[in-house]
Coordinates of C-alpha atoms in Angstrom, one line a residue:
M1 CA 2.6 -15.1 7.5
F2 CA 5.6 -14.3 9.7
D3 CA 7.9 -15.2 6.8
L4 CA 6.9 -12.0 5.1
F5 CA 8.7 -10.0 7.8
K6 CA 12.0 -11.6 7.1
T7 CA 12.8 -9.7 3.9
S8 CA 12.3 -6.1 2.9
F9 CA 10.2 -7.2 0.0
G10 CA 7.9 -9.1 2.4
R11 CA 7.6 -6.1 4.6
F12 CA 6.8 -4.0 1.6
R13 CA 4.0 -6.4 0.7
V14 CA 2.5 -6.2 4.2
L15 CA 2.8 -2.4 4.1
A16 CA 1.1 -2.3 0.7
F17 CA -1.8 -4.3 2.1
C18 CA -2.1 -1.9 5.1
E19 CA -1.9 1.1 2.9
G20 CA -4.6 -0.2 0.6
V21 CA -6.9 -1.0 3.5
S22 CA -6.4 2.4 5.0
F23 CA -7.2 4.0 1.7
L24 CA -10.4 2.0 1.3
L25 CA -11.4 2.9 4.9
I26 CA -11.1 6.6 4.0
L27 CA -13.1 6.2 0.8
F28 CA -15.9 4.0 2.0
A29 CA -16.1 4.6 5.8
T30 CA -14.7 7.9 7.0
M31 CA -15.6 10.1 4.0
P32 CA -19.3 9.2 4.1
L33 CA -19.2 9.8 7.9
K34 CA -17.7 13.2 7.3
Y35 CA -20.0 14.4 4.4
F36 CA -23.3 12.6 5.1
Y37 CA -23.3 12.7 8.9
A38 CA -21.1 15.7 9.6
W39 CA -18.7 13.7 11.7
P40 CA -15.1 14.6 10.6
E41 CA -13.1 13.1 13.4
P42 CA -12.7 9.6 12.1
N43 CA -11.5 11.0 8.8
K44 CA -8.9 13.0 10.5
I45 CA -7.5 10.0 12.4
V46 CA -7.7 7.5 9.6
G47 CA -6.4 10.2 7.2
M48 CA -3.3 10.7 9.3
I49 CA -2.7 7.0 9.6
H50 CA -3.1 6.6 5.9
G51 CA -0.7 9.5 5.2
L52 CA 2.0 7.9 7.3
L53 CA 1.4 4.5 5.7
F54 CA 1.7 6.1 2.3
V55 CA 5.0 7.8 3.1
F56 CA 6.4 4.5 4.5
Y57 CA 5.1 2.7 1.4
I58 CA 6.9 5.1 -1.0
Y59 CA 10.1 4.9 1.1
S60 CA 9.9 1.1 1.2
L61 CA 9.2 1.1 -2.6
I62 CA 12.4 3.0 -3.2
S63 CA 14.3 0.6 -1.0
V64 CA 12.8 -2.4 -2.8
R65 CA 13.6 -0.8 -6.1
V66 CA 17.3 -0.4 -5.2
E67 CA 17.6 -3.8 -3.6
R68 CA 15.8 -5.8 -6.3
L69 CA 16.9 -3.7 -9.3
W70 CA 13.3 -3.0 -10.3
T71 CA 12.8 -1.2 -13.6
W72 CA 11.3 2.2 -13.7
K73 CA 8.1 0.7 -15.1
Q74 CA 7.8 -1.7 -12.2
T75 CA 8.5 1.1 -9.7
G76 CA 6.0 3.4 -11.5
L77 CA 3.3 0.8 -11.5
A78 CA 3.8 0.1 -7.8
A79 CA 3.7 3.8 -7.0
L80 CA 0.5 4.2 -9.2
A81 CA -1.1 1.3 -7.3
A82 CA -0.9 3.4 -4.1
I83 CA -3.1 6.2 -5.4
L84 CA -5.8 4.0 -7.1
P85 CA -8.6 2.4 -5.1
F86 CA -7.9 -1.3 -4.9
G87 CA -4.5 -0.6 -6.6
T88 CA -2.3 -2.3 -4.0
F89 CA -4.5 -5.4 -4.0
I90 CA -4.3 -5.6 -7.8
A91 CA -0.5 -5.1 -7.7
E92 CA -0.3 -7.9 -5.1
K93 CA -2.0 -10.3 -7.5
T94 CA 0.2 -9.2 -10.5
L95 CA 3.3 -7.2 -10.0
F96 CA 4.3 -8.3 -6.5
R97 CA 3.5 -12.0 -7.1
E98 CA 5.7 -12.0 -10.3
A99 CA 8.5 -10.4 -8.3
K100 CA 8.1 -13.0 -5.6
Q101 CA 8.3 -15.8 -8.1
V102 CA 11.5 -14.4 -9.5
E103 CA 12.9 -14.4 -5.9
N104 CA 12.3 -18.2 -5.4

């Protein structure tokens, strides 16, 4: 696990996981609390965390693109993964794993 933090691509993968989890928390935990139970505070907190993670994800994606010479298609798919539910997890199984195998 700690080997992931040694490279920018590894840190990007960890960030993608965290961003994906925060997005799912918003969709399936804090939004129902906000709209069904009139409790908006968790949505504000998790929403802000998710927003920061999203910005860091995009910044890290640009860094990985430059460093690893990703094509526009790979970059676009990775960016699209951040705005689709479960997208970063699907990208981890396909796009990021393929890129990791090329690295080794």
